[in-house]
PDB file of C-alpha atoms and ligand atoms in Angstrom:
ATOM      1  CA  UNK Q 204     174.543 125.969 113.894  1.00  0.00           C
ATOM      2  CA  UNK Q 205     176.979 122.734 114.866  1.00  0.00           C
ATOM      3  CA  UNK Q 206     174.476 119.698 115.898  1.00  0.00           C
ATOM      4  CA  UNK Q 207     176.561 117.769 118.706  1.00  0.00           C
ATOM      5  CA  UNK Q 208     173.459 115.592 118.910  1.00  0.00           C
ATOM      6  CA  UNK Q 209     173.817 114.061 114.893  1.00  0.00           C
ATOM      7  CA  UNK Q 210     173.239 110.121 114.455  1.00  0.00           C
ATOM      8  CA  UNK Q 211     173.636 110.127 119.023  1.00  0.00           C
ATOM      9  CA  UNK Q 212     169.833 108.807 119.096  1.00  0.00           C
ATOM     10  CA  UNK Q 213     169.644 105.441 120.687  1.00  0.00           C
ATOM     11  CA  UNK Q 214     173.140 106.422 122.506  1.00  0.00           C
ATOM     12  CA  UNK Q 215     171.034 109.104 123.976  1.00  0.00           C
ATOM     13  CA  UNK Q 216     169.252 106.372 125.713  1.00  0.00           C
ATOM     14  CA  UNK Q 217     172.049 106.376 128.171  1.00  0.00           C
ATOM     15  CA  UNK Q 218     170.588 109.670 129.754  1.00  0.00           C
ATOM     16  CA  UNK Q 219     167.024 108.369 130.197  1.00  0.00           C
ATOM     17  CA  UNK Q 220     165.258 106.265 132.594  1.00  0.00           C
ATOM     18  CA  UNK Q 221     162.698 103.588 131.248  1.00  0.00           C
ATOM     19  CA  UNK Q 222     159.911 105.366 133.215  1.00  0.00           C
ATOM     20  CA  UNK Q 223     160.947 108.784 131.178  1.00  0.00           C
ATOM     21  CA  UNK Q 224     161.213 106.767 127.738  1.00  0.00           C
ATOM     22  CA  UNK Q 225     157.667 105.455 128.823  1.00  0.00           C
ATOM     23  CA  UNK Q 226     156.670 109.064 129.265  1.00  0.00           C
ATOM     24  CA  UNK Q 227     155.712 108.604 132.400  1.00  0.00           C
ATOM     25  CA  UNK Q 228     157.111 111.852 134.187  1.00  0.00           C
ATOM     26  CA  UNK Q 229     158.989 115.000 132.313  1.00  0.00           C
ATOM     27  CA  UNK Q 230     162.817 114.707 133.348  1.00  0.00           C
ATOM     28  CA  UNK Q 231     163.137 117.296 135.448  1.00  0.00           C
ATOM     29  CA  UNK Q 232     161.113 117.354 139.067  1.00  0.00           C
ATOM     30  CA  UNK Q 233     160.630 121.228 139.499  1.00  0.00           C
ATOM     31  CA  UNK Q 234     159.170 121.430 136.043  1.00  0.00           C
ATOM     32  CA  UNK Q 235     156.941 118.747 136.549  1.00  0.00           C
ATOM     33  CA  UNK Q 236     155.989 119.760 139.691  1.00  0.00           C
ATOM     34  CA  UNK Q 237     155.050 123.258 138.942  1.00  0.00           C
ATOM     35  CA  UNK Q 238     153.104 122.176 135.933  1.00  0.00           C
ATOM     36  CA  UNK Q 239     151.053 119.628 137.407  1.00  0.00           C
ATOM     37  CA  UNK Q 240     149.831 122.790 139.985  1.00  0.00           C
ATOM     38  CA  UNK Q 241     149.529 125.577 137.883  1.00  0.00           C
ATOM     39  CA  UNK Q 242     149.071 124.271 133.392  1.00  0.00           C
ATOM     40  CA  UNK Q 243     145.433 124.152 133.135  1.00  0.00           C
ATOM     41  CA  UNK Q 244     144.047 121.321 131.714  1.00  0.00           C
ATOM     42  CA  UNK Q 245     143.213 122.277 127.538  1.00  0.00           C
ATOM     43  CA  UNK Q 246     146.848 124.670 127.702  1.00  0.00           C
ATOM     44  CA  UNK Q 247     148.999 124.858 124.632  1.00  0.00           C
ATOM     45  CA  UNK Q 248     152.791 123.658 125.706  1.00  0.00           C
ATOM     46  CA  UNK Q 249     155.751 123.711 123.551  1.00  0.00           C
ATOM     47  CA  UNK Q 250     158.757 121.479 124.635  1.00  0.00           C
ATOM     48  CA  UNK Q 251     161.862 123.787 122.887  1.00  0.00           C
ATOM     49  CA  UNK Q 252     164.848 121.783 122.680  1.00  0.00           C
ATOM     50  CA  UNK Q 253     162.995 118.246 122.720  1.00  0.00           C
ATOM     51  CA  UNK Q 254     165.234 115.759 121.734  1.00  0.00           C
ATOM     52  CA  UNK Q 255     164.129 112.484 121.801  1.00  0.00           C
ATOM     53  CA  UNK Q 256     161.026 113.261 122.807  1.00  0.00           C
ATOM     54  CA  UNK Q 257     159.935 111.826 125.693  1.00  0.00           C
ATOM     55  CA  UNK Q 258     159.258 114.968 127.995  1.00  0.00           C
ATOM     56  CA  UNK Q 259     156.762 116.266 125.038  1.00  0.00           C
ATOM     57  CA  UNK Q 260     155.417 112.504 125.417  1.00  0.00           C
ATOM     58  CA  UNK Q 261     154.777 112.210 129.017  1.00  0.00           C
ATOM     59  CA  UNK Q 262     153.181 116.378 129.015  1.00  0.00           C
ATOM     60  CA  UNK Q 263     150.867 114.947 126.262  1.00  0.00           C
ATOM     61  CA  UNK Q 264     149.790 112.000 128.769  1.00  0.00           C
ATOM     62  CA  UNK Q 265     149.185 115.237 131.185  1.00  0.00           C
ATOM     63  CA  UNK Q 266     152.317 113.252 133.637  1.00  0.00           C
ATOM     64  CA  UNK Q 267     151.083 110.372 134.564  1.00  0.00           C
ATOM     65  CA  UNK Q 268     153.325 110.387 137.803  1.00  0.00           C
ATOM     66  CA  UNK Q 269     151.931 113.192 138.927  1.00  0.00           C
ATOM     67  CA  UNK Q 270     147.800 112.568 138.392  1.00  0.00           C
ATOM     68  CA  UNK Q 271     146.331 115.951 137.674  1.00  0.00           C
ATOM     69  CA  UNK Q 272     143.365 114.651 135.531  1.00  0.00           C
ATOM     70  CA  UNK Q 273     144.606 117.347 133.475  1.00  0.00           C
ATOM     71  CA  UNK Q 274     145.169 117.151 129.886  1.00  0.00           C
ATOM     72  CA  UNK Q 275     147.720 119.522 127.206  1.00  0.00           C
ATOM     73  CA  UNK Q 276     148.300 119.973 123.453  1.00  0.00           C
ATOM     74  CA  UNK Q 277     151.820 119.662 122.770  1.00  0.00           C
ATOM     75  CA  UNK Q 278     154.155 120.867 120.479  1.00  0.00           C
ATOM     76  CA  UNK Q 279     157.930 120.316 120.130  1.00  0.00           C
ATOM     77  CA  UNK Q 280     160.910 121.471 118.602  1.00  0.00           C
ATOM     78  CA  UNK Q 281     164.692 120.793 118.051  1.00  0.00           C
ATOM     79  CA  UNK Q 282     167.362 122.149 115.697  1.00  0.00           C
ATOM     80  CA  UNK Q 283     168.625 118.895 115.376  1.00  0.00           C
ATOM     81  CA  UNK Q 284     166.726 117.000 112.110  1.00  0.00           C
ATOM     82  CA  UNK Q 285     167.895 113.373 114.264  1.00  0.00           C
ATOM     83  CA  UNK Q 286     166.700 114.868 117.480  1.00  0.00           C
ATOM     84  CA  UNK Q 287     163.322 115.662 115.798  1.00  0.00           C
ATOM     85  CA  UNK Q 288     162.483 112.809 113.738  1.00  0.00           C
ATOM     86  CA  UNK Q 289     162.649 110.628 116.885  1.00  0.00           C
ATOM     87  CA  UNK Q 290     160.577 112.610 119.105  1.00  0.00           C
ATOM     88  CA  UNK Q 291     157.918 113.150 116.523  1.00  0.00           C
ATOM     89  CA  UNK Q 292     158.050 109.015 115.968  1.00  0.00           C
ATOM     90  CA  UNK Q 293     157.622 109.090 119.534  1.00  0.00           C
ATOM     91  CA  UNK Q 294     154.700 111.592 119.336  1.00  0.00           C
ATOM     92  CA  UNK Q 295     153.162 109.346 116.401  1.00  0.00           C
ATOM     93  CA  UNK Q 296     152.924 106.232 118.216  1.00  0.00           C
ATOM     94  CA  UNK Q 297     150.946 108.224 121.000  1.00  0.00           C
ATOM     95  CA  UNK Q 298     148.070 109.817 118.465  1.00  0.00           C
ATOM     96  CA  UNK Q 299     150.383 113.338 118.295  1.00  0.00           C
ATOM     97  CA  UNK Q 300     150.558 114.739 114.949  1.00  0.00           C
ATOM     98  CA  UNK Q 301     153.864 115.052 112.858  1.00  0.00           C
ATOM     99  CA  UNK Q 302     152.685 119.128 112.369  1.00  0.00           C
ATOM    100  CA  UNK Q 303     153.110 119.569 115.781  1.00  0.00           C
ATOM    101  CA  UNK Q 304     156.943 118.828 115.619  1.00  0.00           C
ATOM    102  CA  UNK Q 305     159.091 121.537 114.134  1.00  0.00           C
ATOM    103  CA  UNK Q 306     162.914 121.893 113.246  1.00  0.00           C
ATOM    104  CA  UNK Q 307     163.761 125.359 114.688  1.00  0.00           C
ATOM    105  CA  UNK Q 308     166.792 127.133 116.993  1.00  0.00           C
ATOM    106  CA  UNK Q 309     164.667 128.667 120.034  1.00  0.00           C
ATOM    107  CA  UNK Q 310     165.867 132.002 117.652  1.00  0.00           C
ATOM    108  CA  UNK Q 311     164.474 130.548 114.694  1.00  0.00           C
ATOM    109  CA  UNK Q 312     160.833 130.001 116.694  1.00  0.00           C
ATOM    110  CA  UNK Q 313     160.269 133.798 116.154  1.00  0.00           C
ATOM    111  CA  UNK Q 314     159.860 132.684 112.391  1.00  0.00           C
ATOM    112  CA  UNK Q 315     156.990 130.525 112.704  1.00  0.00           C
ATOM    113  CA  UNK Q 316     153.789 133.007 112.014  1.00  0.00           C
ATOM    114  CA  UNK Q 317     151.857 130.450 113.074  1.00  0.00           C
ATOM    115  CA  UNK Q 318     153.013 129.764 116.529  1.00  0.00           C
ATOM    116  CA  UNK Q 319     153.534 133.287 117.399  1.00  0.00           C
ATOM    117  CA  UNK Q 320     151.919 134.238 120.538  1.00  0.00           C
ATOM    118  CA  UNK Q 321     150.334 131.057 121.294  1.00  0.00           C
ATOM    119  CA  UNK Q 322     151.768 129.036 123.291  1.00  0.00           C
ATOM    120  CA  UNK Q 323     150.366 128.504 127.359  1.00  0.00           C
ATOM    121  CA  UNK Q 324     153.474 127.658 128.541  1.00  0.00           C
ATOM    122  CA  UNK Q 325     156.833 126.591 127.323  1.00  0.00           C
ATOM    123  CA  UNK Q 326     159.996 124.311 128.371  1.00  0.00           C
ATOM    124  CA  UNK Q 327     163.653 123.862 127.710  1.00  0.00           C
ATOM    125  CA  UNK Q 328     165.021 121.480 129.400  1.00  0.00           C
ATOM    126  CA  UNK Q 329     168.444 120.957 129.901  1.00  0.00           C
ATOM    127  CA  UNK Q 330     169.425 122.574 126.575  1.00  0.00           C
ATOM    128  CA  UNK Q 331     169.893 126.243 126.943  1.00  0.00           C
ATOM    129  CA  UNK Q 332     173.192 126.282 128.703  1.00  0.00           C
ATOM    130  CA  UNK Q 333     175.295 124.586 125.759  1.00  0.00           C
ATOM    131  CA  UNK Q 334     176.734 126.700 123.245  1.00  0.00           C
ATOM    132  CA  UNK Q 335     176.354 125.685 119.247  1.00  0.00           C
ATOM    133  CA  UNK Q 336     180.611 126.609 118.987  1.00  0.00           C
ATOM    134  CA  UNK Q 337     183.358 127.574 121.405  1.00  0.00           C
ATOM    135  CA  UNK Q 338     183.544 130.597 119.873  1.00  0.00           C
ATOM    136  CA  UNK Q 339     180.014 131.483 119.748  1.00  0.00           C
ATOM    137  CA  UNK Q 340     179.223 134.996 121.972  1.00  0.00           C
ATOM    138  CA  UNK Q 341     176.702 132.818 124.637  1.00  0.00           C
ATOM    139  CA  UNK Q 342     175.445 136.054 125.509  1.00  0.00           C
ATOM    140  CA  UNK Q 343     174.233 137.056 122.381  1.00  0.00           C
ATOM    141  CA  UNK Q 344     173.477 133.467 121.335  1.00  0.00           C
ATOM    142  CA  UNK Q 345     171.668 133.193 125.204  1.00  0.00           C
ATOM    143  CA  UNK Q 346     169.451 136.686 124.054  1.00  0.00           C
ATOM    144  CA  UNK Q 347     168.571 135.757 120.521  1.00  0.00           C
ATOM    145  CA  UNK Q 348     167.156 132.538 122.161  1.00  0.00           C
ATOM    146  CA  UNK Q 349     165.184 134.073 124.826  1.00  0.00           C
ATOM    147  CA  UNK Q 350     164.055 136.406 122.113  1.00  0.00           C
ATOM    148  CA  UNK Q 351     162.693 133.391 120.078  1.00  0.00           C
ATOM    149  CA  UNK Q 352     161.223 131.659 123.044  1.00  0.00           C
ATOM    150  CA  UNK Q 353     159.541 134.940 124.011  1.00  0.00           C
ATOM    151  CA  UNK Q 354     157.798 135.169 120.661  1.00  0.00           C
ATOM    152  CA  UNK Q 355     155.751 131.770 120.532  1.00  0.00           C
ATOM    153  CA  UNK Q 356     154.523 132.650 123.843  1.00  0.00           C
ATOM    154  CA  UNK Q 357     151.335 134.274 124.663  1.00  0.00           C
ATOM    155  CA  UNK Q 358     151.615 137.120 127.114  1.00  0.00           C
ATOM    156  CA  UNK Q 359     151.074 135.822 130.388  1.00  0.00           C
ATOM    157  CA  UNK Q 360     152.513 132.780 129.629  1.00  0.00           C
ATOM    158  CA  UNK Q 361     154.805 130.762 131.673  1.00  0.00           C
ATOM    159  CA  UNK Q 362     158.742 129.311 130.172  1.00  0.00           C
ATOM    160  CA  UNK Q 363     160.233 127.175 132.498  1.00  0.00           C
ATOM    161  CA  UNK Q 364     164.045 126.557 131.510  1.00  0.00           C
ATOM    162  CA  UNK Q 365     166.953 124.524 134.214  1.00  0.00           C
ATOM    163  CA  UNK Q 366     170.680 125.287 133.761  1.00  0.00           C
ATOM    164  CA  UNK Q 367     173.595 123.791 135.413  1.00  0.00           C
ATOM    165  CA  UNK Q 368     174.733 124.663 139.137  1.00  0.00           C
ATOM    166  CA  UNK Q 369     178.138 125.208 138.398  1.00  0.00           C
ATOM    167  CA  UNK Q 370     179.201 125.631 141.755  1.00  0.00           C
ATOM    168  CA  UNK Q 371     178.152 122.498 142.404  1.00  0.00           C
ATOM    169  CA  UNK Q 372     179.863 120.779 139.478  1.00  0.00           C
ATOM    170  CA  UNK Q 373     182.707 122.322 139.766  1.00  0.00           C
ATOM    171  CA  UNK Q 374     183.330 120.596 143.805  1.00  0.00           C
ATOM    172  CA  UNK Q 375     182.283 117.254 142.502  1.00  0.00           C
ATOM    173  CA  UNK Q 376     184.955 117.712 139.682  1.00  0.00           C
ATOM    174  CA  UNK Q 377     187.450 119.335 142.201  1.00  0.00           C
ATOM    175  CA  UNK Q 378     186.832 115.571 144.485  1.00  0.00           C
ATOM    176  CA  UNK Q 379     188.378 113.626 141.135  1.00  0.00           C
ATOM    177  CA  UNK Q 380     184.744 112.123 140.102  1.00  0.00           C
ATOM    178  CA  UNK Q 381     183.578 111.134 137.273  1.00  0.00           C
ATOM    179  CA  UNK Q 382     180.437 111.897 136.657  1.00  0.00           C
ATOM    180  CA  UNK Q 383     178.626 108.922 135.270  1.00  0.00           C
ATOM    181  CA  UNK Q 384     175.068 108.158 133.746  1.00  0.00           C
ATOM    182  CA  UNK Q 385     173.912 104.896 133.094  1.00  0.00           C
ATOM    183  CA  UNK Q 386     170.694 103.007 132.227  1.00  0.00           C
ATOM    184  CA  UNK Q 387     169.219 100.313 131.429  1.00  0.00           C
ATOM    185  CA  UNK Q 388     166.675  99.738 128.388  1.00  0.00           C
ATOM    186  CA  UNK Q 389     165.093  95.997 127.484  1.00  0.00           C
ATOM    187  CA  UNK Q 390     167.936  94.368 129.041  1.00  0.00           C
ATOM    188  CA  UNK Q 391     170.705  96.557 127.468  1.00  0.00           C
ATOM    189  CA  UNK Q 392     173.013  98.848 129.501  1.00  0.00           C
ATOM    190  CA  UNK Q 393     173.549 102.603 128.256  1.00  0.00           C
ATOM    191  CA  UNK Q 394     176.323 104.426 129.147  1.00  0.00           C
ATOM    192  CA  UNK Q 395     177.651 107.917 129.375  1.00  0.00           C
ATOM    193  CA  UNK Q 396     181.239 109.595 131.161  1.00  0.00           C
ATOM    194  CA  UNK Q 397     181.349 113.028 131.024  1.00  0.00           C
ATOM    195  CA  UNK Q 398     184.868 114.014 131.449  1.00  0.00           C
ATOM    196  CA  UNK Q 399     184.913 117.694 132.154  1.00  0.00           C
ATOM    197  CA  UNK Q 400     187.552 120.562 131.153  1.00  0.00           C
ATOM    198  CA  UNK Q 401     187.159 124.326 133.176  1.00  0.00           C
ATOM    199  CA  UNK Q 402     187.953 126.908 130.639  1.00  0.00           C
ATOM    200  CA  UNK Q 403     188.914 130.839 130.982  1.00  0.00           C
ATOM    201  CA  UNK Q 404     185.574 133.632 130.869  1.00  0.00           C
ATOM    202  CA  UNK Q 405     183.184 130.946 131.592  1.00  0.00           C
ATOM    203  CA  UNK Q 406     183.571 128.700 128.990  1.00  0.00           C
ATOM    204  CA  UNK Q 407     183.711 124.820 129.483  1.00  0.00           C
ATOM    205  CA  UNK Q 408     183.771 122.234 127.622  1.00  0.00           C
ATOM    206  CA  UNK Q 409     182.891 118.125 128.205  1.00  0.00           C
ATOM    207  CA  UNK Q 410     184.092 115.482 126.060  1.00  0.00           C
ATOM    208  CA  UNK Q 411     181.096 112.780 126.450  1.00  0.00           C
ATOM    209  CA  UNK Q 412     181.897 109.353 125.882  1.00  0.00           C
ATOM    210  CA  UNK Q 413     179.037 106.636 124.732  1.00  0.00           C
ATOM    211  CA  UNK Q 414     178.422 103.386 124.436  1.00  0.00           C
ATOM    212  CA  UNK Q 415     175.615 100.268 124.337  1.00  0.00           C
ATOM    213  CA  UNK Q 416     176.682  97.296 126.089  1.00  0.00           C
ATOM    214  CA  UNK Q 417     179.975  96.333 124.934  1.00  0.00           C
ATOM    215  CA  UNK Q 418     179.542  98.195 121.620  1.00  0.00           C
ATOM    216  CA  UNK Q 419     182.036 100.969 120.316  1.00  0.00           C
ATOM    217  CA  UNK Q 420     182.160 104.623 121.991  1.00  0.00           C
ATOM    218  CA  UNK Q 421     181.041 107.448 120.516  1.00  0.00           C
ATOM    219  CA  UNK Q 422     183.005 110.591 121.632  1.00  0.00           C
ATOM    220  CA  UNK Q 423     180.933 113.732 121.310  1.00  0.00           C
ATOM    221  CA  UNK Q 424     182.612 117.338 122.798  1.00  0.00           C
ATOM    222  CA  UNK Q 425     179.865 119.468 124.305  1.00  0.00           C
ATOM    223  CA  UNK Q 426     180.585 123.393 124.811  1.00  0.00           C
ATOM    224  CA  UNK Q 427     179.113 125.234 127.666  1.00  0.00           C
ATOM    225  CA  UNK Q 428     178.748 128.532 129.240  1.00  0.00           C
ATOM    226  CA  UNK Q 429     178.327 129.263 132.574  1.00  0.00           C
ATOM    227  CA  UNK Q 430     175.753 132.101 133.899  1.00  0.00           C
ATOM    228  CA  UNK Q 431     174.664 132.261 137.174  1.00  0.00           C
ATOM    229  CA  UNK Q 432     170.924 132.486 138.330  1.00  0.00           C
ATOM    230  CA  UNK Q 433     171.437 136.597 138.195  1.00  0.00           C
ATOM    231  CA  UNK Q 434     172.579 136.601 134.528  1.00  0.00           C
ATOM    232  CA  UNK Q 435     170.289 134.269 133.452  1.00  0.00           C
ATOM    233  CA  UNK Q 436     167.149 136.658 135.148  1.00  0.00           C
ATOM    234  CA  UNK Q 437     168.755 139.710 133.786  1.00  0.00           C
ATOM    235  CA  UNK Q 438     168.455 138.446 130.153  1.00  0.00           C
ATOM    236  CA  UNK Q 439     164.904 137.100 130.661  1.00  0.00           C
ATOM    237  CA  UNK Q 440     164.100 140.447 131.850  1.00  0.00           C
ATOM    238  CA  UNK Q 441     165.487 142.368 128.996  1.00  0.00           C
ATOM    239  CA  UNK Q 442     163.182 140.200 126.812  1.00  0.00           C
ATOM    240  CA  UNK Q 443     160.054 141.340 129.284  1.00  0.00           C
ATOM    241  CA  UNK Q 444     159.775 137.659 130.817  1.00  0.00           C
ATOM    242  CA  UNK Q 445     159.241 138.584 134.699  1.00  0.00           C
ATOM    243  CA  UNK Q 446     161.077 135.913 136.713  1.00  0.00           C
ATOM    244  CA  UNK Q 447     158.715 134.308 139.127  1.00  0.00           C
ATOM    245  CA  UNK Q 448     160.605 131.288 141.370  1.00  0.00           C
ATOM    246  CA  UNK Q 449     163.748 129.190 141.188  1.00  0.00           C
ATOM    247  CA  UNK Q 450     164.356 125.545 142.367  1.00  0.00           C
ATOM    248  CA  UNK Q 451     167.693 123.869 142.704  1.00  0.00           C
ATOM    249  CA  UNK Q 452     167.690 120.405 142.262  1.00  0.00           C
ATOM    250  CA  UNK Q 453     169.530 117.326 142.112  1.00  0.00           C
ATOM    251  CA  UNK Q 454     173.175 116.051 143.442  1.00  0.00           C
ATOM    252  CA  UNK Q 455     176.253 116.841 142.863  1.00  0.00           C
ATOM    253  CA  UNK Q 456     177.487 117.012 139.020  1.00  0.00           C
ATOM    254  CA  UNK Q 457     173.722 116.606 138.220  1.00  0.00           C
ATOM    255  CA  UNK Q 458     172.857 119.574 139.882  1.00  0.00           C
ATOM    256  CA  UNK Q 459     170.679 122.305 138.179  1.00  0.00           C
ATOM    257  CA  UNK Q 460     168.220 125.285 138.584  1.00  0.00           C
ATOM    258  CA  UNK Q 461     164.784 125.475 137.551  1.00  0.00           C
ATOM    259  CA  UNK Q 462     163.591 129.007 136.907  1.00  0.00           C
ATOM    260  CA  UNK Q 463     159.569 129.578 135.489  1.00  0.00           C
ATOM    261  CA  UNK Q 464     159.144 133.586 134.159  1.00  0.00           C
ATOM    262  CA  UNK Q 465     156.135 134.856 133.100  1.00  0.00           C
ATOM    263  CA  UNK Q 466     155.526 136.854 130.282  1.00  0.00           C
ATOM    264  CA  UNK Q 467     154.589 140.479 130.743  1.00  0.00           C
ATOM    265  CA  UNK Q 468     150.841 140.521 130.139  1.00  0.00           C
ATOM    266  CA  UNK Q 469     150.429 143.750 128.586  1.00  0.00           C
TER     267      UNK Q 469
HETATM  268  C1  LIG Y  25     170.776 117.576 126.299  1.00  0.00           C
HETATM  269  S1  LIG Y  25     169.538 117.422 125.069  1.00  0.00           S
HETATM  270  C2  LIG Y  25     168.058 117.485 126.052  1.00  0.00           C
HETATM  271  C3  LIG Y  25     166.858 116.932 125.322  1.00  0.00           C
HETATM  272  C4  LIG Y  25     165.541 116.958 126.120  1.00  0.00           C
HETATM  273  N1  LIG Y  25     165.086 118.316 126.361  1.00  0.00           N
HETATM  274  C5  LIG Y  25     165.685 116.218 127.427  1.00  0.00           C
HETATM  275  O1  LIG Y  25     165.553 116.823 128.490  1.00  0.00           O
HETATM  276  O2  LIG Y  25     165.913 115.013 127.372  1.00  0.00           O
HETATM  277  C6  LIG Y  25     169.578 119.013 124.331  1.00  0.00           C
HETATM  278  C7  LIG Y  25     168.649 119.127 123.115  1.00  0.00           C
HETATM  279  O3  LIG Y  25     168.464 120.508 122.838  1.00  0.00           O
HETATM  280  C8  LIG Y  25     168.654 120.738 121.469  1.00  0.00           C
HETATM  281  N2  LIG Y  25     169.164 122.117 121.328  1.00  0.00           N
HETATM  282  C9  LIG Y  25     170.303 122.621 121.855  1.00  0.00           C
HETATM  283  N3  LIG Y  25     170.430 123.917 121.529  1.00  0.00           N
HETATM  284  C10 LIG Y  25     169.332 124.237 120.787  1.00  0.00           C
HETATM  285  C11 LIG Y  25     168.887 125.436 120.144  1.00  0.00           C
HETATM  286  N4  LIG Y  25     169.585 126.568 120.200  1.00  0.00           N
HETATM  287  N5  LIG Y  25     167.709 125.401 119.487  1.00  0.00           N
HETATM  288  C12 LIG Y  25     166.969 124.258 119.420  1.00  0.00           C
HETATM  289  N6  LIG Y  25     167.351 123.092 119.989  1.00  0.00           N
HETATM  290  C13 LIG Y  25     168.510 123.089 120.667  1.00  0.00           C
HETATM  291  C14 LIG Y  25     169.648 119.671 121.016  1.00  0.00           C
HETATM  292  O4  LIG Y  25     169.557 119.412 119.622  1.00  0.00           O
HETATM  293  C15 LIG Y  25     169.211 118.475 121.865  1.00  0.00           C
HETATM  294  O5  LIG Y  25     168.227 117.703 121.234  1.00  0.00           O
END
């Protein structure tokens, strides 16, 4: 599988707030939200997809933005071997365990005997909607995923994934704006352009450019596939994960859903 993320680390920075690097909140409201109401306090959670690690940080701190007086074990995975040895750093500064990190696709989580089954709930956040090639099937890819998320979960669990409103990107992109993230860590400025190009069937790709300060930019090319709230239920359902709300949040380009399933309890 093609890591777009390799040796992007501290560039990364550019799509965090300090608060989230201080694992203060997880990065996505709905999810955060929803969690803080309904995780009880002592629940396994598995952040899939984890990156840096910050959102598997702030769940271990049981969100501190969101006081709950709740508490989680935490897990996390990524693909990516970069991704992963920050986040479990991260983790290790905070009292979590290197075990608890894992290298694994969401397919390859169906692998790991000793996760099967037992995970409370589980999140992917902003990482299911990218696609490892252009020519990858993304509905096959999208179902072998689900299929591996499925597995670590114990029935009755909750997954709570986000994917792009593409609607919504595609009038901000239509307007001629580019859609920009900055921010700002111990006095240094991150940046990242996204400058995106509309494919045929679906397919889209954005060439992200990086940079610290005044320091070189890294170009990275990102592939996407977009499936709207319908498709994305359909293949949850397939995989017996009962879809249970949906949120839409955010502005413009950075506009996504927020969907929590549950899996069938029987
Ligand atoms: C855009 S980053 C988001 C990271 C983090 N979840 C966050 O919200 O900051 C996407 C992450 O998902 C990981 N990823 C993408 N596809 C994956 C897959 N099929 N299996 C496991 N990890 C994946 C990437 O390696 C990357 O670390």
């Amino acid at each position: 599988m093609r890591d777009a993320y390799t040796g992007l680390n501290r560039l990364y920075l550019s799509m965090h707030t300090p608060a989230e690097v201080a694992g203060e909140d997880i990065n996505d409201p709905v999810m955060g939200d929803w969690l803080a109401k309904n995780l009880p306090s002592g629940a396994r959670i598995l952040d899939a997809g984890c990156g840096l690690g910050f959102d598997a940080l702030a769940l271990h701190r049981g969100l501190p933005a969101r006081p709950s007086g709740k508490s989680w074990t935490v897990y996390g995975s990524d693909f990516s071997p970069d991704m992963l040895a920050d986040a479990a750093r991260v983790g290790a500064a905070h009292g979590v365990p290197a075990s608890r990190y894992r290298q694994a696709s969401f397919a390859g989580l169906a692998e790991l005997p000793d996760w099967r089954q037992s995970m409370d709930a589980v999140t992917v956040n902003y990482a299911i909607y990218t696609q490892p090639e252009p020519s990858t099937d993304y509905d096959t890819y999208l179902r072998e995923s689900i299929e591996g998320l499925a597995a670590v979960m114990r029935p009755g669990g909750a997954l709570l994934l986000n994917f792009r409103d593409w609607t919504a990107l595609r009038a901000e992109q239509l307007g001629g704006a580019d859609h920009v993230v900055e921010n700002t860590h111990d006095g240094v400025r991150f940046h990242c352009k996204y400058s995106w190009s509309f494919g045929p069937r679906r397919g889209h790709m954005a060439t992200l450019l990086m940079r610290e300060a005044d320091g070189p930019v890294r170009r990275s090319d990102v592939w996407f596939a977009e499936r709207s709230p319908a498709d994305i239920a359909r293949t949850l359902r397939a995989a017996r994960l009962v879809p249970h709300c949906i949120k839409r949040h955010g502005v413009g380009a950075a506009s996504f859903f927020t969907l929590v399933a549950l899996k069938d309890p029987t």
